[in-house]
Amino acid sequence: MTTTGIAPDRFRQQLSALNAAPLWDVLATLVPPQPRSNAVPNVWRWAQLRPQLLAAGELISAEEAERRVLMLCNPGIVGRRQVTDTLYAGLQLIHPGESARAHRHSQSALRFVLEGEGGFTSVDGLRADMRRGDFIVTPSWKWHDHGNDGDGPVMWLDGLDVPLVSFLQAGFREEHEAVRFPARGSAEQVFHRYGNGLLPLERRDAGSTSPIFSYPYERTRESLEQLVSAGEIDEYRGAVVRYANPLNGDWAMPSIGAWMQCLPKRWKPLHTRSTDSVVLTVVEGTPTIEIDGEVPVLLQPNDVFVVPGWRRWRALAGDTEDAVIFAYSDRPVHEKLGLYREQLG
Ligand code: GTQ
């Protein structure tokens, strides 16, 4: 009995009818002592999904599907279409001569190329050729279409901030009247304007996304190689570079951070944990992911793996060859909101 004489059950019913509820029932879960991701660690095997992606290619054309993609659904987030609490991942296929028609949306997207020659993404009519290991950004609200001028299938990993944008209910989308946005040039031109450590004298194009939208693997690999030879190896992540916006040094995209790591063979990194949730894929080698409390997972090239936030983990190359890992996470959002925390060691 409370001092007013109301039975607790009746009290809760009355509150519920008034669309209110007592905080003290749920305080510990509403404001938890530490993060508890809904996502679980999981591996998506390329050897299993590649045949399914090719099967999708027989079921539906890229034109019909608009985007012919297999979504990667985290088993901990039942019924949802996301790989972590905030991020989306998918595997996209384009056959020679096909087009994924031009559209634009508020969601930011990245492409990480897994297989094939001759693929391209165009952003506002600027064309970026897609080769294995390339990282390509399609910024929020920029027109983009994809195609394939080669003679075999082209496949890549899509990373988007879809769950985050839907949580904020901030999403818009539009179809372009043409399948392809009119061609205006190439990603190379953009690189010459904003790369090479050179920028336009007057800055008229402030934007929260990097003007450079194509980061070819050749250049990234070369930087990692130089770091490895110079012995510039981070204790936690090996030789590591992040994809940057040259205008402000921030991440290439405002909501998704992406980086690439080279883990030297026989080298043992220290563990870390951080609030962001990481989606990674293997570019070279066969690294093992160790997460506290989980069975270690040996990855093959193009396998996709998720490390949910606030789990202590590390990635090791093994004894025979170096490993190269591409990763993306929601870290920029954590940083911007003052929520990013990490524990090293
Ligand atoms: O290529 O624009 O996997 O809009 C999901 C939504 C890819 C894309 C996805 C998209 C795209």
PDB file of N, CA, C and O in Angstrom, residues 71-111:
ATOM      1  N   MET A  71      20.737  -8.005 -48.330  1.00  0.00           N
ATOM      2  CA  MET A  71      21.013  -7.281 -47.085  1.00  0.00           C
ATOM      3  C   MET A  71      21.648  -8.233 -46.072  1.00  0.00           C
ATOM      4  O   MET A  71      21.283  -9.417 -46.017  1.00  0.00           O
ATOM      5  N   LEU A  72      22.550  -7.740 -45.268  1.00  0.00           N
ATOM      6  CA  LEU A  72      23.151  -8.539 -44.206  1.00  0.00           C
ATOM      7  C   LEU A  72      22.419  -8.197 -42.905  1.00  0.00           C
ATOM      8  O   LEU A  72      22.453  -7.053 -42.450  1.00  0.00           O
ATOM      9  N   CYS A  73      21.718  -9.198 -42.390  1.00  0.00           N
ATOM     10  CA  CYS A  73      20.799  -8.980 -41.263  1.00  0.00           C
ATOM     11  C   CYS A  73      21.410  -9.532 -39.988  1.00  0.00           C
ATOM     12  O   CYS A  73      21.623 -10.747 -39.887  1.00  0.00           O
ATOM     13  N   ASN A  74      21.682  -8.688 -39.041  1.00  0.00           N
ATOM     14  CA  ASN A  74      22.281  -9.165 -37.799  1.00  0.00           C
ATOM     15  C   ASN A  74      21.292 -10.064 -37.057  1.00  0.00           C
ATOM     16  O   ASN A  74      20.165  -9.637 -36.790  1.00  0.00           O
ATOM     17  N   PRO A  75      21.710 -11.295 -36.711  1.00  0.00           N
ATOM     18  CA  PRO A  75      20.758 -12.223 -36.068  1.00  0.00           C
ATOM     19  C   PRO A  75      20.272 -11.742 -34.704  1.00  0.00           C
ATOM     20  O   PRO A  75      19.243 -12.216 -34.219  1.00  0.00           O
ATOM     21  N   GLY A  76      20.987 -10.803 -34.085  1.00  0.00           N
ATOM     22  CA  GLY A  76      20.538 -10.277 -32.790  1.00  0.00           C
ATOM     23  C   GLY A  76      19.444  -9.232 -32.941  1.00  0.00           C
ATOM     24  O   GLY A  76      18.788  -8.850 -31.981  1.00  0.00           O
ATOM     25  N   ILE A  77      19.251  -8.745 -34.161  1.00  0.00           N
ATOM     26  CA  ILE A  77      18.267  -7.684 -34.382  1.00  0.00           C
ATOM     27  C   ILE A  77      17.170  -8.283 -35.252  1.00  0.00           C
ATOM     28  O   ILE A  77      17.100  -8.064 -36.454  1.00  0.00           O
ATOM     29  N   VAL A  78      16.328  -9.078 -34.617  1.00  0.00           N
ATOM     30  CA  VAL A  78      15.366  -9.881 -35.350  1.00  0.00           C
ATOM     31  C   VAL A  78      14.341  -9.003 -36.070  1.00  0.00           C
ATOM     32  O   VAL A  78      13.849  -8.024 -35.518  1.00  0.00           O
ATOM     33  N   GLY A  79      14.060  -9.372 -37.299  1.00  0.00           N
ATOM     34  CA  GLY A  79      13.018  -8.691 -38.051  1.00  0.00           C
ATOM     35  C   GLY A  79      13.458  -7.360 -38.601  1.00  0.00           C
ATOM     36  O   GLY A  79      12.687  -6.675 -39.267  1.00  0.00           O
ATOM     37  N   ARG A  80      14.683  -6.976 -38.346  1.00  0.00           N
ATOM     38  CA  ARG A  80      15.138  -5.685 -38.853  1.00  0.00           C
ATOM     39  C   ARG A  80      16.106  -5.909 -39.998  1.00  0.00           C
ATOM     40  O   ARG A  80      16.534  -7.014 -40.258  1.00  0.00           O
ATOM     41  N   ARG A  81      16.428  -4.841 -40.658  1.00  0.00           N
ATOM     42  CA  ARG A  81      17.221  -4.974 -41.874  1.00  0.00           C
ATOM     43  C   ARG A  81      18.527  -4.244 -41.697  1.00  0.00           C
ATOM     44  O   ARG A  81      18.821  -3.325 -42.435  1.00  0.00           O
ATOM     45  N   GLN A  82      19.238  -4.639 -40.673  1.00  0.00           N
ATOM     46  CA  GLN A  82      20.451  -3.901 -40.363  1.00  0.00           C
ATOM     47  C   GLN A  82      21.521  -4.807 -39.807  1.00  0.00           C
ATOM     48  O   GLN A  82      21.246  -5.875 -39.266  1.00  0.00           O
ATOM     49  N   VAL A  83      22.734  -4.342 -39.949  1.00  0.00           N
ATOM     50  CA  VAL A  83      23.874  -5.167 -39.569  1.00  0.00           C
ATOM     51  C   VAL A  83      24.350  -4.813 -38.157  1.00  0.00           C
ATOM     52  O   VAL A  83      24.912  -5.647 -37.458  1.00  0.00           O
ATOM     53  N   THR A  84      24.119  -3.552 -37.738  1.00  0.00           N
ATOM     54  CA  THR A  84      24.354  -3.141 -36.342  1.00  0.00           C
ATOM     55  C   THR A  84      23.169  -2.271 -35.925  1.00  0.00           C
ATOM     56  O   THR A  84      22.246  -2.055 -36.717  1.00  0.00           O
ATOM     57  N   ASP A  85      23.209  -1.736 -34.715  1.00  0.00           N
ATOM     58  CA  ASP A  85      22.101  -0.892 -34.251  1.00  0.00           C
ATOM     59  C   ASP A  85      21.918   0.355 -35.108  1.00  0.00           C
ATOM     60  O   ASP A  85      20.825   0.891 -35.199  1.00  0.00           O
ATOM     61  N   THR A  86      23.013   0.814 -35.732  1.00  0.00           N
ATOM     62  CA  THR A  86      22.928   2.072 -36.480  1.00  0.00           C
ATOM     63  C   THR A  86      23.220   1.931 -37.968  1.00  0.00           C
ATOM     64  O   THR A  86      22.954   2.851 -38.727  1.00  0.00           O
ATOM     65  N   LEU A  87      23.820   0.808 -38.368  1.00  0.00           N
ATOM     66  CA  LEU A  87      24.311   0.701 -39.743  1.00  0.00           C
ATOM     67  C   LEU A  87      23.672  -0.432 -40.524  1.00  0.00           C
ATOM     68  O   LEU A  87      23.191  -1.426 -39.962  1.00  0.00           O
ATOM     69  N   TYR A  88      23.721  -0.243 -41.821  1.00  0.00           N
ATOM     70  CA  TYR A  88      23.204  -1.191 -42.788  1.00  0.00           C
ATOM     71  C   TYR A  88      24.379  -1.738 -43.586  1.00  0.00           C
ATOM     72  O   TYR A  88      25.359  -1.021 -43.819  1.00  0.00           O
ATOM     73  N   ALA A  89      24.258  -2.998 -44.030  1.00  0.00           N
ATOM     74  CA  ALA A  89      25.251  -3.559 -44.962  1.00  0.00           C
ATOM     75  C   ALA A  89      24.532  -4.418 -45.977  1.00  0.00           C
ATOM     76  O   ALA A  89      23.515  -5.054 -45.667  1.00  0.00           O
ATOM     77  N   GLY A  90      25.024  -4.422 -47.200  1.00  0.00           N
ATOM     78  CA  GLY A  90      24.429  -5.264 -48.238  1.00  0.00           C
ATOM     79  C   GLY A  90      25.491  -5.653 -49.248  1.00  0.00           C
ATOM     80  O   GLY A  90      26.553  -5.027 -49.328  1.00  0.00           O
ATOM     81  N   LEU A  91      25.207  -6.710 -50.006  1.00  0.00           N
ATOM     82  CA  LEU A  91      26.097  -7.123 -51.087  1.00  0.00           C
ATOM     83  C   LEU A  91      25.374  -6.862 -52.392  1.00  0.00           C
ATOM     84  O   LEU A  91      24.260  -7.352 -52.597  1.00  0.00           O
ATOM     85  N   GLN A  92      25.986  -6.049 -53.248  1.00  0.00           N
ATOM     86  CA  GLN A  92      25.326  -5.639 -54.482  1.00  0.00           C
ATOM     87  C   GLN A  92      26.016  -6.261 -55.693  1.00  0.00           C
ATOM     88  O   GLN A  92      27.247  -6.371 -55.732  1.00  0.00           O
ATOM     89  N   LEU A  93      25.192  -6.637 -56.669  1.00  0.00           N
ATOM     90  CA  LEU A  93      25.699  -7.264 -57.907  1.00  0.00           C
ATOM     91  C   LEU A  93      25.213  -6.488 -59.117  1.00  0.00           C
ATOM     92  O   LEU A  93      24.028  -6.151 -59.218  1.00  0.00           O
ATOM     93  N   ILE A  94      26.147  -6.241 -60.045  1.00  0.00           N
ATOM     94  CA  ILE A  94      25.767  -5.676 -61.348  1.00  0.00           C
ATOM     95  C   ILE A  94      26.430  -6.498 -62.438  1.00  0.00           C
ATOM     96  O   ILE A  94      27.644  -6.740 -62.406  1.00  0.00           O
ATOM     97  N   HIS A  95      25.626  -6.932 -63.390  1.00  0.00           N
ATOM     98  CA  HIS A  95      26.150  -7.687 -64.527  1.00  0.00           C
ATOM     99  C   HIS A  95      26.520  -6.722 -65.653  1.00  0.00           C
ATOM    100  O   HIS A  95      26.044  -5.582 -65.687  1.00  0.00           O
ATOM    101  N   PRO A  96      27.361  -7.189 -66.583  1.00  0.00           N
ATOM    102  CA  PRO A  96      27.768  -6.314 -67.693  1.00  0.00           C
ATOM    103  C   PRO A  96      26.558  -5.731 -68.412  1.00  0.00           C
ATOM    104  O   PRO A  96      25.575  -6.443 -68.660  1.00  0.00           O
ATOM    105  N   GLY A  97      26.629  -4.465 -68.699  1.00  0.00           N
ATOM    106  CA  GLY A  97      25.560  -3.796 -69.449  1.00  0.00           C
ATOM    107  C   GLY A  97      24.374  -3.371 -68.606  1.00  0.00           C
ATOM    108  O   GLY A  97      23.508  -2.641 -69.097  1.00  0.00           O
ATOM    109  N   GLU A  98      24.314  -3.801 -67.351  1.00  0.00           N
ATOM    110  CA  GLU A  98      23.172  -3.414 -66.508  1.00  0.00           C
ATOM    111  C   GLU A  98      23.387  -2.021 -65.894  1.00  0.00           C
ATOM    112  O   GLU A  98      24.509  -1.532 -65.823  1.00  0.00           O
ATOM    113  N   SER A  99      22.267  -1.449 -65.435  1.00  0.00           N
ATOM    114  CA  SER A  99      22.342  -0.168 -64.734  1.00  0.00           C
ATOM    115  C   SER A  99      21.506  -0.215 -63.472  1.00  0.00           C
ATOM    116  O   SER A  99      20.378  -0.703 -63.500  1.00  0.00           O
ATOM    117  N   ALA A 100      22.062   0.321 -62.402  1.00  0.00           N
ATOM    118  CA  ALA A 100      21.272   0.577 -61.194  1.00  0.00           C
ATOM    119  C   ALA A 100      20.948   2.067 -61.281  1.00  0.00           C
ATOM    120  O   ALA A 100      21.832   2.918 -61.131  1.00  0.00           O
ATOM    121  N   ARG A 101      19.682   2.383 -61.595  1.00  0.00           N
ATOM    122  CA  ARG A 101      19.315   3.724 -62.053  1.00  0.00           C
ATOM    123  C   ARG A 101      19.623   4.831 -61.047  1.00  0.00           C
ATOM    124  O   ARG A 101      19.723   4.596 -59.841  1.00  0.00           O
ATOM    125  N   ALA A 102      19.746   6.041 -61.589  1.00  0.00           N
ATOM    126  CA  ALA A 102      20.128   7.186 -60.760  1.00  0.00           C
ATOM    127  C   ALA A 102      19.032   7.526 -59.750  1.00  0.00           C
ATOM    128  O   ALA A 102      17.856   7.618 -60.107  1.00  0.00           O
ATOM    129  N   HIS A 103      19.435   7.655 -58.523  1.00  0.00           N
ATOM    130  CA  HIS A 103      18.542   8.159 -57.476  1.00  0.00           C
ATOM    131  C   HIS A 103      19.384   8.898 -56.437  1.00  0.00           C
ATOM    132  O   HIS A 103      20.608   8.918 -56.522  1.00  0.00           O
ATOM    133  N   ARG A 104      18.697   9.545 -55.515  1.00  0.00           N
ATOM    134  CA  ARG A 104      19.432  10.164 -54.412  1.00  0.00           C
ATOM    135  C   ARG A 104      18.614  10.032 -53.140  1.00  0.00           C
ATOM    136  O   ARG A 104      17.389   9.897 -53.184  1.00  0.00           O
ATOM    137  N   HIS A 105      19.315  10.027 -52.030  1.00  0.00           N
ATOM    138  CA  HIS A 105      18.642   9.899 -50.737  1.00  0.00           C
ATOM    139  C   HIS A 105      19.474  10.571 -49.656  1.00  0.00           C
ATOM    140  O   HIS A 105      20.665  10.839 -49.848  1.00  0.00           O
ATOM    141  N   SER A 106      18.817  10.854 -48.531  1.00  0.00           N
ATOM    142  CA  SER A 106      19.519  11.515 -47.418  1.00  0.00           C
ATOM    143  C   SER A 106      20.547  10.606 -46.775  1.00  0.00           C
ATOM    144  O   SER A 106      21.479  11.085 -46.130  1.00  0.00           O
ATOM    145  N   GLN A 107      20.329   9.293 -46.910  1.00  0.00           N
ATOM    146  CA  GLN A 107      21.258   8.351 -46.297  1.00  0.00           C
ATOM    147  C   GLN A 107      22.606   8.432 -47.008  1.00  0.00           C
ATOM    148  O   GLN A 107      22.660   8.487 -48.232  1.00  0.00           O
ATOM    149  N   SER A 108      23.683   8.432 -46.253  1.00  0.00           N
ATOM    150  CA  SER A 108      25.026   8.379 -46.825  1.00  0.00           C
ATOM    151  C   SER A 108      25.369   6.925 -47.108  1.00  0.00           C
ATOM    152  O   SER A 108      24.972   6.035 -46.352  1.00  0.00           O
ATOM    153  N   ALA A 109      26.116   6.715 -48.200  1.00  0.00           N
ATOM    154  CA  ALA A 109      26.472   5.340 -48.551  1.00  0.00           C
ATOM    155  C   ALA A 109      27.947   5.226 -48.888  1.00  0.00           C
ATOM    156  O   ALA A 109      28.558   6.176 -49.388  1.00  0.00           O
ATOM    157  N   LEU A 110      28.492   4.059 -48.602  1.00  0.00           N
ATOM    158  CA  LEU A 110      29.839   3.730 -49.063  1.00  0.00           C
ATOM    159  C   LEU A 110      29.769   2.431 -49.848  1.00  0.00           C
ATOM    160  O   LEU A 110      28.867   1.611 -49.639  1.00  0.00           O
ATOM    161  N   ARG A 111      30.710   2.283 -50.754  1.00  0.00           N
ATOM    162  CA  ARG A 111      30.849   1.034 -51.513  1.00  0.00           C
ATOM    163  C   ARG A 111      32.254   0.538 -51.273  1.00  0.00           C
ATOM    164  O   ARG A 111      33.210   1.325 -51.380  1.00  0.00           O
TER     165      ARG A 111
END
